[in-house]
């Protein structure tokens, strides 16, 4: 079991979750809200202890900033109503300036706390490297902070709330407890999904009674998530740790296998956690936003990012990409570029600048390290080059009479996208940028099948038995995702079957976790990967 | 509306705009097309489209786009 009381720990699955569900089920509507809020803070406390104060302060802060903005907007509206037509523009500008000041204060405060806690050590380390390179006799003390769980996730929820109030997309919430529940709902606090206020706040506050269908569907999804995490992700962990920590001892083939296995581990770990989060949400009648939409069916990298960690991508799109690419200077740039380069390429310069910031932030969001920045820049380069090459690729395909709608071509695109993703994830997991580059070099310069010939391949942390179990579960996941791609819901299908068949499926799931799950004496507990971001 | 359809066809000629109701949700328009579209609409109709207007509700069909454009013209 993981070292922190995550969603896969006994403490959570056997105590906190059942106690919360049972208490919630037997209480009338209003106290249910308190149960959810207390359970959320209890979970946060169990993981991060006193650091709960960061979440509380963040909640109080956005509550205050929301009301401050709303008050200013009301005063602006009243002044505009009473003003002569010729004075209105001046009043608008005056209040807009004030609101910009408030929102800048809010954003700097929240990003500032995140930056100090998460990035100050990275910044200080690089500053010292810079001093050393310039041979300056100065050093900066490297600070050390413990991060509260989910700070990267709840900070984004907090910012989206105040930014939406600022843009008048939503009204400021006067109810501190509703806002507190939106910020802290325990199934999503650790790894998301990063939900918007409009998506979950009212749903959470409505606390409907637990319905049989929601309970069974939610439990099914939780079981499926545990299966992905404990049978696949955790089982692959030893192999991945061994190869990534001592890559010098392995040839290019083993490193490539480890890179693919890490991508599988990351997907099963994160999407499994999302299944648990969304399953718990469903038990309480709350539809949390889906974070994955079968990403490995993607034909291009941009499509992959529309299907993988959807809520993070949507956040960057709405609060970084469009505000930058549609800012006044960028609009001017686009207008000039369109006249010179035409429709296809006219939007490219502004888009490239905005994309650069999106991927820089994306890389940094995942962690303070150059390999994370490289990961972001790698995807930036892939997306930008794809955008530039697209018209040429279409032209070449046309001239060579290659149908881009042919299933074989789609298959090629899917494999190509998956391969590019695996390379990116290798850098993501590597212990530093240099290590990532060295691993990539080994794949291309030291690729042999000696470990297969010498029959040592199954001794690096995963034996044949492990690979067979992982392959079986992956086949099940692939089948389910293929059905979903075709619009068929397996859960809906199962729900129409007779009781005996339905329970056979549930027992099979539970038995698969109990028998094949990676836990016990032979396994090192694996914390959920995204919980550390 | 005809001017709007012409702009859309210039940017993404392969889409059948007559019946399309999921320009955003169906991934027919990508972010690059949206930036180009916003720029063209602003120039053609002399409006400013704030980023908060870039929502699937406003961009999913030519009709919803036209409703947004006419609303912004009135507000200008």
Coordinates of C-alpha atoms in Angstrom, one line a residue, chain A residues 111 114 118-119 122 126 156 305 312-313 315-317 320-321 324 351-384 428 433:
Chain A
X111 CA 1.1 32.0 -7.9
X114 CA 3.0 28.1 -5.3
X118 CA 7.5 24.6 -5.3
X119 CA 10.1 26.4 -7.3
X122 CA 15.1 25.1 -8.1
X126 CA 20.3 27.5 -10.7
X156 CA -5.6 26.3 -10.5
X305 CA -3.4 16.6 -25.5
X312 CA -5.2 20.9 -17.3
X313 CA -5.0 21.4 -21.1
X315 CA -7.1 25.5 -18.1
X316 CA -4.0 26.5 -20.0
X317 CA -6.1 27.0 -23.2
X320 CA -3.0 31.4 -21.0
X321 CA -3.3 30.5 -24.7
X324 CA -2.0 35.7 -25.0
X351 CA -0.2 31.0 -31.8
X352 CA 3.5 30.0 -31.6
X353 CA 4.2 32.7 -29.0
X354 CA 1.1 31.7 -26.9
X355 CA 2.0 28.0 -27.3
X356 CA 5.5 28.6 -26.0
X357 CA 4.1 30.0 -22.8
X358 CA 1.5 27.3 -22.5
X359 CA 4.1 24.5 -22.7
X360 CA 6.7 26.3 -20.5
X361 CA 4.0 26.5 -17.9
X362 CA 2.9 23.0 -18.5
X363 CA 6.4 21.7 -18.1
X364 CA 7.0 23.8 -14.9
X365 CA 3.6 22.9 -13.5
X366 CA 4.7 19.2 -13.4
X367 CA 7.8 20.0 -11.4
X368 CA 10.8 22.2 -10.8
X369 CA 13.4 20.6 -13.1
X370 CA 15.0 21.1 -16.4
X371 CA 13.7 17.8 -17.7
X372 CA 10.2 19.0 -17.0
X373 CA 10.9 22.2 -19.0
X374 CA 12.4 20.0 -21.7
X375 CA 9.2 17.9 -21.7
X376 CA 7.2 21.0 -22.2
X377 CA 9.4 22.3 -25.0
X378 CA 9.4 18.9 -26.7
X379 CA 5.7 19.0 -27.0
X380 CA 5.8 22.7 -28.0
X381 CA 8.2 21.8 -30.8
X382 CA 6.1 18.8 -31.9
X383 CA 2.8 20.8 -32.0
X384 CA 4.4 23.8 -33.8
X428 CA 9.5 13.3 -17.9
X433 CA 17.7 16.3 -18.4

